[in-house]
Coordinates of C-alpha atoms (C1' of nucleotides) in Angstrom, one line a residue:
Chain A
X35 CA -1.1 14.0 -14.7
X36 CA -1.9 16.1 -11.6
X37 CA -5.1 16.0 -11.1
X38 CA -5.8 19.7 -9.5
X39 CA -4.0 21.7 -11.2
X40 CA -5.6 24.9 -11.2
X41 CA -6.7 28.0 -8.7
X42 CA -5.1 26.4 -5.5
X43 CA -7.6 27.4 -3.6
X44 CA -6.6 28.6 0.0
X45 CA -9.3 27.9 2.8
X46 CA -7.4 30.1 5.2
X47 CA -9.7 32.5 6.1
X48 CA -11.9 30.3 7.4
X49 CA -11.0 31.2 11.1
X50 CA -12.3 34.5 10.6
X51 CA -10.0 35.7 13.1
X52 CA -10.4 39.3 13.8
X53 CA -6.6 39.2 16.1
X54 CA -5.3 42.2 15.0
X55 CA -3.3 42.4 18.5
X56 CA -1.9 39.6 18.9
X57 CA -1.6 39.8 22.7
X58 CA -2.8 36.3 23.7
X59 CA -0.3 34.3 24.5
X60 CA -1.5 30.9 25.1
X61 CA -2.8 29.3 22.1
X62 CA -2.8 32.0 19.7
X63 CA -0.1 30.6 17.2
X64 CA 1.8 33.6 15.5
X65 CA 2.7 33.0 11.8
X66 CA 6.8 33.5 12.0
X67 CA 9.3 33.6 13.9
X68 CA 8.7 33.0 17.9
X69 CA 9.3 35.7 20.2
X70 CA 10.9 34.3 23.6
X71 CA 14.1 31.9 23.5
X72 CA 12.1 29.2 23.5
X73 CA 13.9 25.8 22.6
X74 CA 12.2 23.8 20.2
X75 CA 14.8 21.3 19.4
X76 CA 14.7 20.1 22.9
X77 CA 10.7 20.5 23.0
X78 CA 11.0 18.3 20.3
X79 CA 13.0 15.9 21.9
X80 CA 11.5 15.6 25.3
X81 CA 8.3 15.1 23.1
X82 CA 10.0 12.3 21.1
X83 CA 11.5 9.8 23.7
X84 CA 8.0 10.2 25.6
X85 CA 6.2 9.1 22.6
X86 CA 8.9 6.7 21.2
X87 CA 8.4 4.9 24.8
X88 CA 5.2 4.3 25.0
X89 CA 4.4 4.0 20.8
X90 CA 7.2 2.5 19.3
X91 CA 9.0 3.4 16.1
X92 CA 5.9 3.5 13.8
X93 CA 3.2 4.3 16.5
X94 CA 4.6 7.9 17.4
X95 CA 3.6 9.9 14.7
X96 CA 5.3 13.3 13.3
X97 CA 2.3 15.1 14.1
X98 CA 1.9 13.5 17.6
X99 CA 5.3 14.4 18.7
X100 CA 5.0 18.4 17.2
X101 CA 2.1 18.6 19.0
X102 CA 3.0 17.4 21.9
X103 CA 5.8 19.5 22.2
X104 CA 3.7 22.2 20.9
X105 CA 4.9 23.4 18.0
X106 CA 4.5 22.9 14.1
X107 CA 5.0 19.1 12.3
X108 CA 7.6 21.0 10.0
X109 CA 10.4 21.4 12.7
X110 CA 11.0 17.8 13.0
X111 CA 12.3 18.4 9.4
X112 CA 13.8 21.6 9.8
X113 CA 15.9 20.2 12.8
X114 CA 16.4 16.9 12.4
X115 CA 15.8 16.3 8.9
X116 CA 12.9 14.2 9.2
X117 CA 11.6 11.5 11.5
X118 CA 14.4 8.8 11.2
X119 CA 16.9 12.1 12.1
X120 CA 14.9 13.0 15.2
X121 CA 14.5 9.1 16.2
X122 CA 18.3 8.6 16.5
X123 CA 19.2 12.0 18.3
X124 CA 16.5 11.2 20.8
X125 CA 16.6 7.3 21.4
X126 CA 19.7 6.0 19.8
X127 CA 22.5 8.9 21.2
X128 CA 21.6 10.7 24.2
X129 CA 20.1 8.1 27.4
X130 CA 23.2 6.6 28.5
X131 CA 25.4 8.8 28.8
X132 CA 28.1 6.4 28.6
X133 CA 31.8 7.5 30.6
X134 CA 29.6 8.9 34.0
X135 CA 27.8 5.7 33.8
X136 CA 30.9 3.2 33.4
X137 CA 33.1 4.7 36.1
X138 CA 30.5 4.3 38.5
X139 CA 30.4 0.7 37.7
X140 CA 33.9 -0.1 37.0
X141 CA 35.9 2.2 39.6
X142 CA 33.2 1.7 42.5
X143 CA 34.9 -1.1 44.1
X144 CA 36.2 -4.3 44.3
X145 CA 35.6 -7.2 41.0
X146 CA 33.5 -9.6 43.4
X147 CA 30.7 -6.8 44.0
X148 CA 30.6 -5.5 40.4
X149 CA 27.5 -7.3 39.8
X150 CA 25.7 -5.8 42.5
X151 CA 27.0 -2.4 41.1
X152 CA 25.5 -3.2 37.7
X153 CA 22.5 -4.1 38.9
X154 CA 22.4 -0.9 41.2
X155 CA 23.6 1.6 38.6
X156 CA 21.2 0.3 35.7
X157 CA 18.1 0.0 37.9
X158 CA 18.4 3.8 39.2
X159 CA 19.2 4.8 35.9
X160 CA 16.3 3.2 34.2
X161 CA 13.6 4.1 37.1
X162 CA 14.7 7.8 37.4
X163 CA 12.4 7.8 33.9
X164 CA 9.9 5.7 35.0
X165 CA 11.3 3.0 32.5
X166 CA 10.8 5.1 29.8
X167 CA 14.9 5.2 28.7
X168 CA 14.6 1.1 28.5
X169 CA 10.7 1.0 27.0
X170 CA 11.9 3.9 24.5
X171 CA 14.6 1.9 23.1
X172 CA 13.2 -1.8 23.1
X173 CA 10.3 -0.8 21.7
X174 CA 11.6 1.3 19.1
X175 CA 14.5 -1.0 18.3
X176 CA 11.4 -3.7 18.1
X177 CA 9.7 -2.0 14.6
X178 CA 13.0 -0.7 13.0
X179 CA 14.9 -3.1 10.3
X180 CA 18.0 -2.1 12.2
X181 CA 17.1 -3.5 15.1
X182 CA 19.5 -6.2 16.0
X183 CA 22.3 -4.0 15.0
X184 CA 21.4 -1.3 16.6
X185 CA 20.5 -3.2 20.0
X186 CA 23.7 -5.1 19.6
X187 CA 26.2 -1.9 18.8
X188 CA 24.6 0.2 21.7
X189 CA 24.8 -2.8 24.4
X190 CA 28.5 -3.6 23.2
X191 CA 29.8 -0.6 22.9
X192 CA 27.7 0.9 26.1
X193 CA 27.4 -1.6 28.6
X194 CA 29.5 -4.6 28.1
X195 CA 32.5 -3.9 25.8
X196 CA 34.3 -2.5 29.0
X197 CA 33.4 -4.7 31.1
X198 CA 34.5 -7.6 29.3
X199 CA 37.6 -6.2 28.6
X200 CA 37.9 -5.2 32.4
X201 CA 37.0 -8.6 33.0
X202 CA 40.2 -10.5 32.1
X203 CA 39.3 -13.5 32.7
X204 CA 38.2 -16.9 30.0
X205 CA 35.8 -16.3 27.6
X206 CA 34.7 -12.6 28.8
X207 CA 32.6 -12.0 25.8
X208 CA 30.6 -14.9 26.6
X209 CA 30.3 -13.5 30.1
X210 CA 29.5 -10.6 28.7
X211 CA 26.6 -11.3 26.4
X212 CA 25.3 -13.9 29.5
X213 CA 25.2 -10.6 31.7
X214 CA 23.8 -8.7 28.7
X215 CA 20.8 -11.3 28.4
X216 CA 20.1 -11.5 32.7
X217 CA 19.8 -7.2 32.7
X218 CA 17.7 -7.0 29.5
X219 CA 15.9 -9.5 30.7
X220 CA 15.1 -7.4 34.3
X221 CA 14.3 -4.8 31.9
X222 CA 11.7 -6.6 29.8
X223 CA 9.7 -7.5 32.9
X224 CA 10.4 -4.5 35.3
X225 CA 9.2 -1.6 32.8
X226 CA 7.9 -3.6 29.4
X227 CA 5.4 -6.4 30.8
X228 CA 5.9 -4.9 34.5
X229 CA 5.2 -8.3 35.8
X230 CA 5.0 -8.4 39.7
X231 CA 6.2 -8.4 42.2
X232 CA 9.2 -7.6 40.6
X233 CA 8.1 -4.6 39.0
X234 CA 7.1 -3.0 42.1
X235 CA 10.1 -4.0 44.1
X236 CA 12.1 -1.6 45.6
X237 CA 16.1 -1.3 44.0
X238 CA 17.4 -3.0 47.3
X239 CA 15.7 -6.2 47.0
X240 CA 15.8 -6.2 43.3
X241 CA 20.1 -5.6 44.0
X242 CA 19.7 -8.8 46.1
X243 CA 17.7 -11.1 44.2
X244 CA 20.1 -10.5 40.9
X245 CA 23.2 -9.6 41.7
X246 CA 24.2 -13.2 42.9
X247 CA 23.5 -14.2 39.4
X248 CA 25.2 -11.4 37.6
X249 CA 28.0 -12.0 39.8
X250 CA 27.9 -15.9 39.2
X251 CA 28.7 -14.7 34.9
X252 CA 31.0 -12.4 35.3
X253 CA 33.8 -14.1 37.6
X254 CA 31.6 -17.8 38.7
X255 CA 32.5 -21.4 37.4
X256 CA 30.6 -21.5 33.6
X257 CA 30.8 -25.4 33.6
X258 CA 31.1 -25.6 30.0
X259 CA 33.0 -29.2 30.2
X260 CA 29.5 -30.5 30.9
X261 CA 28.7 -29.0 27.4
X262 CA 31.6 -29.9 25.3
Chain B
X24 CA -19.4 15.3 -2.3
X25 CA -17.8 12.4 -4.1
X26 CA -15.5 13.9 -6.8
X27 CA -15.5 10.6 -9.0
X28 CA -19.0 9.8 -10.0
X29 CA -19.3 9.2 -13.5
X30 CA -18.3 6.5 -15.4
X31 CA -16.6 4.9 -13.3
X32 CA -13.6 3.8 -15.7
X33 CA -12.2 0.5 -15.4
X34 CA -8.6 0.2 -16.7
X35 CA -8.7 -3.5 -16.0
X36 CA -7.8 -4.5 -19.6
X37 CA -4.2 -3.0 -19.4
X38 CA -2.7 -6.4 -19.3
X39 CA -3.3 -7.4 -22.8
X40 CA -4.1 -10.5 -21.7
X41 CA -5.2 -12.7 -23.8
X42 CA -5.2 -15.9 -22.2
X43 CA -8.1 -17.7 -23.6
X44 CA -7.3 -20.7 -22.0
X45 CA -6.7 -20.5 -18.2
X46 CA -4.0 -23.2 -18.6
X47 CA -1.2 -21.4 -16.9
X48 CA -1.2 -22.0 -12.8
X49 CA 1.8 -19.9 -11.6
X50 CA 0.3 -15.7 -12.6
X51 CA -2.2 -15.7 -14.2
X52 CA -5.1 -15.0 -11.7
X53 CA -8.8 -15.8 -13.1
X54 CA -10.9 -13.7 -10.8
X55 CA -13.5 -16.4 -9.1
X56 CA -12.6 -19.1 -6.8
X57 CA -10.0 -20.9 -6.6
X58 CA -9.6 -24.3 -8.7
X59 CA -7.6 -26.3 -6.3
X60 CA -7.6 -26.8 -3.1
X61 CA -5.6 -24.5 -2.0
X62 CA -5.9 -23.4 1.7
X63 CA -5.8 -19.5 1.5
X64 CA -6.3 -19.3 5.7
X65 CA -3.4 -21.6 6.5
X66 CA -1.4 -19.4 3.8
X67 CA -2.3 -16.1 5.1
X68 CA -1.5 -17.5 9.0
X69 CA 2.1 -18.6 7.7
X70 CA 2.6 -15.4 5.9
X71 CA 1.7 -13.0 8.9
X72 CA 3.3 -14.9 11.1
X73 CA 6.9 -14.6 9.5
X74 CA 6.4 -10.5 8.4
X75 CA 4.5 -9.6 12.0
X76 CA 8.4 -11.7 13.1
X77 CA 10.4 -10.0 10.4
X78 CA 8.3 -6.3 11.2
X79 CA 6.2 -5.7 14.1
X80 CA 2.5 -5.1 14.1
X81 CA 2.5 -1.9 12.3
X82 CA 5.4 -2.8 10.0
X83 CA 3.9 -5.7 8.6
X84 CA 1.1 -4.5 6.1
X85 CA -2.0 -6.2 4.9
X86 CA -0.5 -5.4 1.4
X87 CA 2.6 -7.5 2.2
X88 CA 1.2 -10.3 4.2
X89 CA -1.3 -11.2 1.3
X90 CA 1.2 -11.0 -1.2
X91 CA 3.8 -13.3 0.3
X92 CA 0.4 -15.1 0.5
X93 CA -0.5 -15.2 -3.0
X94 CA -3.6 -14.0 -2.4
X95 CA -5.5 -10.6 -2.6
X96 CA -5.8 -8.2 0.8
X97 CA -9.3 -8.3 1.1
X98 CA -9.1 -12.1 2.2
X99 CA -7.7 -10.6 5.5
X100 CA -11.1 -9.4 6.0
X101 CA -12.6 -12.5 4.7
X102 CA -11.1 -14.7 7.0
X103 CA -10.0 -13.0 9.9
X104 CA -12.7 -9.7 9.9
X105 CA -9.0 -7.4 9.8
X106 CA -6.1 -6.8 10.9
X107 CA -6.4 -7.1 14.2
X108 CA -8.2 -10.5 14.0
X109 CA -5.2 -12.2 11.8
X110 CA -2.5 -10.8 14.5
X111 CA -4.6 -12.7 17.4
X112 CA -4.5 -15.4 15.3
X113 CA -1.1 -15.8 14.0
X114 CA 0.7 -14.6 16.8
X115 CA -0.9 -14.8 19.7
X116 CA -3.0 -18.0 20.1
X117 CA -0.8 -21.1 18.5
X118 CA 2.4 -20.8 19.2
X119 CA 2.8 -22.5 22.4
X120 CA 0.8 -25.0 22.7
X121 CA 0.7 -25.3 26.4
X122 CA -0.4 -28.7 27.5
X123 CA 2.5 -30.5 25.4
X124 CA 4.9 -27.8 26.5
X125 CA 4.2 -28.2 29.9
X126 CA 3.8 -31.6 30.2
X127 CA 7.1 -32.0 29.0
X128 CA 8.7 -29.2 31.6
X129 CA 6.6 -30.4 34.7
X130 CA 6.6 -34.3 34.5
X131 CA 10.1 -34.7 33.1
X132 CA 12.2 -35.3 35.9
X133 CA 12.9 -34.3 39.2
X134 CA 12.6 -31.1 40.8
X135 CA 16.2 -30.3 41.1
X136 CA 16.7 -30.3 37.4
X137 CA 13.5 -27.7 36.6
X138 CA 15.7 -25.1 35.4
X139 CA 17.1 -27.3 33.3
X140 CA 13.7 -28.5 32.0
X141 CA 12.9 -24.9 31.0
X142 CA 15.9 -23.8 29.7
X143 CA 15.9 -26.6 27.2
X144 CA 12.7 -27.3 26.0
X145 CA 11.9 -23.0 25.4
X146 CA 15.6 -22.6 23.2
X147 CA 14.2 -26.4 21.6
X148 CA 11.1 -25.0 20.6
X149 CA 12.4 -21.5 19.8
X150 CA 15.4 -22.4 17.9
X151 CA 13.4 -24.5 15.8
X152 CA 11.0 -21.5 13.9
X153 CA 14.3 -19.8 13.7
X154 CA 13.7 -17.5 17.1
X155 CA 10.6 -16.3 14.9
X156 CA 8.1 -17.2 17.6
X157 CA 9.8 -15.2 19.9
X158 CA 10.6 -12.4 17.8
X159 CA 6.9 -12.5 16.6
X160 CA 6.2 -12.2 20.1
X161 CA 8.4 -9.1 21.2
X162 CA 7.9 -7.1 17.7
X163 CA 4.7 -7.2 17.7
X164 CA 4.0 -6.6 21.6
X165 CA 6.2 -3.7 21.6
X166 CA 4.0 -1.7 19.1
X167 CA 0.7 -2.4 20.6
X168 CA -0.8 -0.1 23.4
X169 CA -2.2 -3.7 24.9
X170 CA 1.7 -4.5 24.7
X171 CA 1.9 -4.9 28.8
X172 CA -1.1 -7.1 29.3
X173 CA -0.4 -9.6 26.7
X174 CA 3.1 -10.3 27.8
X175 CA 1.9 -10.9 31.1
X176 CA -0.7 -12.2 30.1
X177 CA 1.4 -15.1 28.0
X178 CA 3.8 -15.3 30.5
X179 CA 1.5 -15.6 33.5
X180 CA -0.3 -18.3 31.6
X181 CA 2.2 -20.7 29.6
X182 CA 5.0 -19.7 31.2
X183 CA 4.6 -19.3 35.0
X184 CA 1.3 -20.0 36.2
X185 CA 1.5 -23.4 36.3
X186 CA 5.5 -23.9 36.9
X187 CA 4.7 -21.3 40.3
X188 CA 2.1 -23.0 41.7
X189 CA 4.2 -26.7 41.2
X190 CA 6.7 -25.6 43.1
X191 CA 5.1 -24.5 46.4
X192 CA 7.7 -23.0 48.2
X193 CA 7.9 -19.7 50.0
X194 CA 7.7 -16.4 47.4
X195 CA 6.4 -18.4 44.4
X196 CA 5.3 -15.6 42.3
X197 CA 8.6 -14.0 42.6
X198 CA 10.8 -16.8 42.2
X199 CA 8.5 -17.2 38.8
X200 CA 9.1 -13.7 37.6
X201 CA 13.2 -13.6 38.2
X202 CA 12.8 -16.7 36.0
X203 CA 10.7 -15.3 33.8
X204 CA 13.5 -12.2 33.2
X205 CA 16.4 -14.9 33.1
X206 CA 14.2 -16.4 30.0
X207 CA 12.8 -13.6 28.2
X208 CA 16.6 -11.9 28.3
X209 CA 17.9 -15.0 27.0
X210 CA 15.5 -14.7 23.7
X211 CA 16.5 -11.4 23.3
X212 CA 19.9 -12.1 23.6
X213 CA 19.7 -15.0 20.9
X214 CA 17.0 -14.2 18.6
X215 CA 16.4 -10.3 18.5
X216 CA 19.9 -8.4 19.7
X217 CA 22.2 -11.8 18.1
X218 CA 24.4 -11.0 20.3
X219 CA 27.4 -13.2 19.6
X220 CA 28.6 -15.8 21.0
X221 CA 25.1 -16.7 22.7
X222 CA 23.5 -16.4 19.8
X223 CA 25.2 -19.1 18.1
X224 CA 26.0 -21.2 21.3
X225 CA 24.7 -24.6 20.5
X226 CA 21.8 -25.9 22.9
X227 CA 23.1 -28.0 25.1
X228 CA 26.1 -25.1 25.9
X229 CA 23.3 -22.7 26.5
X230 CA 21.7 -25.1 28.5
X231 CA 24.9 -25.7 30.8
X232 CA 25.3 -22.3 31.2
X233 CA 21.9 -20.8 32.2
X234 CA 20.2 -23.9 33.7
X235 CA 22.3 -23.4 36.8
X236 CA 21.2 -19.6 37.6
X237 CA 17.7 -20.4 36.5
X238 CA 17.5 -23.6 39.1
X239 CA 18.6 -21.2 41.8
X240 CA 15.7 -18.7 41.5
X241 CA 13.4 -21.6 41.4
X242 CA 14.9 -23.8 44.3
X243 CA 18.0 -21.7 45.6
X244 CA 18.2 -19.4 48.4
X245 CA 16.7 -15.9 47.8
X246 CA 18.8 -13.8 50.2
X247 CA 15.6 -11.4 50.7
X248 CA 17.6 -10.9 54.3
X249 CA 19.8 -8.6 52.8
X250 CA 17.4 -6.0 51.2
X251 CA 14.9 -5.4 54.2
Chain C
dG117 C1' -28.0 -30.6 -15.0
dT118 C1' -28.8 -26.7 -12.4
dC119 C1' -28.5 -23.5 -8.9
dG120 C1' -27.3 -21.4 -4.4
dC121 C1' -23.4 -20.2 -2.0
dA122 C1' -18.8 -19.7 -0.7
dA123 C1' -14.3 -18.2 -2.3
dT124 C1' -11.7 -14.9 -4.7
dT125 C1' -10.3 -10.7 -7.3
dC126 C1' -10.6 -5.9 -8.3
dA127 C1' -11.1 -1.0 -8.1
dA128 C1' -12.0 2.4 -5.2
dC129 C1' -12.6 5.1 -0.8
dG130 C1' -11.6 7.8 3.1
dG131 C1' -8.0 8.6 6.2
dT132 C1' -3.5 9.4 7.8
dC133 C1' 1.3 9.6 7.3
dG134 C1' 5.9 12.1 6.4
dT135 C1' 7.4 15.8 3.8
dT136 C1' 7.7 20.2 1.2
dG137 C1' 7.5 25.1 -0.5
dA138 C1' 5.8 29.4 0.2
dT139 C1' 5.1 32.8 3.5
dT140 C1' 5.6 35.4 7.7
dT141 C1' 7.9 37.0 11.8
dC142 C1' 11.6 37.6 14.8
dT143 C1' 16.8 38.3 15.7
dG144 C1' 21.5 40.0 15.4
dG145 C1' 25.1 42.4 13.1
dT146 C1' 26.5 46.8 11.2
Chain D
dA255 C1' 17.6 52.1 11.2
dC256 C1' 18.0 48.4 8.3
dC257 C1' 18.6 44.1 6.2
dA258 C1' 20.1 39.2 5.6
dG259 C1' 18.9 35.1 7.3
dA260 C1' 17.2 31.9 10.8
dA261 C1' 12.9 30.3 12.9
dA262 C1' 8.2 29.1 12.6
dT263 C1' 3.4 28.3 10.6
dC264 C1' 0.4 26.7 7.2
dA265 C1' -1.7 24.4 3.4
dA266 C1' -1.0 21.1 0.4
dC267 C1' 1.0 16.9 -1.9
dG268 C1' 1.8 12.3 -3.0
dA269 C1' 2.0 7.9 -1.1
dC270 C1' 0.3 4.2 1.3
dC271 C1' -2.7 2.1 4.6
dG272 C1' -6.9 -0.9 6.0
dT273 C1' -11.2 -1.7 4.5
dT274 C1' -15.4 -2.3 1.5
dG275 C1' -18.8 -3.5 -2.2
dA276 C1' -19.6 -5.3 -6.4
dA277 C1' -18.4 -8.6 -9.8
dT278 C1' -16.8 -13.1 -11.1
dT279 C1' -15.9 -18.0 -10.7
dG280 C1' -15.8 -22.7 -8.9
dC281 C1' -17.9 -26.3 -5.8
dG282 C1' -21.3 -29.2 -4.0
dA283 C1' -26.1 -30.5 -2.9
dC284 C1' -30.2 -31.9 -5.0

DNA sequence: GTCGCAATTCAACGGTCGTTGATTTCTGGT
DNA sequence: ACCAGAAATCAACGACCGTTGAATTGCGAC
């Protein structure tokens, strides 16, 4: 069945590399081990969110990522098992680093200003990398299967499902996903379609224009008899 | 330099077929045009359009669009010179419709109820390909490098160019883009995360509950005081 | 009735992807 | 000093992708 099945040629020495010292330490890739402590798992995943952010899923390849974080294809397999393992260590886990994040929000003051602390929180977070936390994920999360779940799980468990239970009030899941859709939203057009002016606004003003709103779903009149 | 030269084998004949008679119309494919008239563009459009929803732009393969098709792959080429020509196509030209949309939106009523204009003609029109449109829309954006200037560009142009310039008050453009995140968080709210209980919320509930915020970015006071 | 042309299928190509197995090099414990 | 094992590189594999060119078939003009 296979069709070459014979000498396995090797076209190795095609370098003709005469290194015998192997001083040079730039590009000259070794064969084994590496010498320094050198920490190629996070290399690796430094590498990955960059290119998850501005490729997607399917668009940052294997190789791109290695090389970019200058080392061989094969340790995205040796470390994470293959791409879907490195894809959830570096997009789906780390970013949010959920109990620093919450206590700021939840403990920073009084229930009428917690929308201006969501707003406040979320924005720093999400500019301190340029965007790329929030592009990483939508974008990824965009050319998965898994994608609602995961979007869904990661928002609920992350940002709102304290919230709404700190809420108290009527129908705090529906407050909760209204608040979910108004910061998502900001996201989309801050860092993915960077529309202006609002992608070049400083946090300040951006705190000011959507707090009011935010605010509005998490403790305002919903008017839902209008609906009903 | 081409290892296969020779004979080139055919191993067409594997089938057995021997369908003499080209009487059956649901398999069997004869190998020259079509008999009917069947419209193999209009199949292809509907096809790409629900896997580039279902998978992105990478996810979706030529291979899988022209089978739900029916058809063969190469009729992606035929039709659409690639790829890339059948994504412009499917996804990023119909959809909208502008002029009907917007008529609808602009000349409906009074000013005071714009937001409510907005909010329930875009869930109308999106609720009614099953959020596909808009999922089309985000999937496939996210995976292309153009992915920035095609959302803006959409938005700028169906969206927001027209509804900024009809209201001509003070900060137009930003008014339009804080709309603009209220709407594009609401889709992926409802149609990509599902986050319950928006997602399911019937239209004139979502209506009553976002119209509000929506008409006070357009018309409502912008509180810019407090940020500089 | 015939013939040019458009529509369609098919097999194949070159390229790239994620992954693997063999091999080599460094590290740490004893 | 030595050795088991982890860390790393490399070449190759099989699969699949988008695209192409040749072959085949029906339609419509004359």
């Amino acid at each position: 069945m296979t069709p070459v099945n014979g000498p396995r040629v090797d076209a190795r020495d095609d370098a003709a590399d005469d290194e015998s010292s192997y001083e040079e330490a730039g590009t000259g890739k070794r064969r084994g081990r590496r010498p320094g402590r050198e920490d190629t798992r996070a290399a690796l995943l430094t590498a990955a969110r960059e290119l998850f952010s501005e490729q997607g899923y399917e668009g940052a390849t294997v190789r791109a990522i290695a090389t970019r974080a200058g080392v061989d294809p094969a340790m995205v397999n040796h470390w994470f098992g293959g791409k879907e393992g490195l894809f959830a260590k570096a997009v789906l886990e780390l970013p949010f680093n959920p109990p620093e994040v919450l206590e700021t929000i939840l403990n920073g003051g009084p229930i009428d200003t917690l929308g201006e602390r969501i707003v406040r929180t979320f924005v720093t977070r999400w500019d301190e990398s340029g965007g790329g936390v929030f592009t990483a994920l939508v974008r990824s999360i965009s050319a998965r299967e898994d994608a609602a779940k995961a979007l869904r799980e990661l928002i609920m468990k992350y940002l709102l499902g304290r919230i709404a239970s700190e809420l108290a009030s009527d129908h705090a899941e529906l407050r909760a996903s209204l608040c979910a859709s108004q910061m998502v939203g900001l996201g989309m057009i801050r860092y993915v379609a960077a529309f202006e002016p609002l992608a070049s606004a400083d946090i300040p003003t951006v705190v000011a224009l959507v707090a009011p709103n935010l605010q509005h779903y998490l403790t305002g009149e919903l008017n839902l008899e209008r609906a009903e």
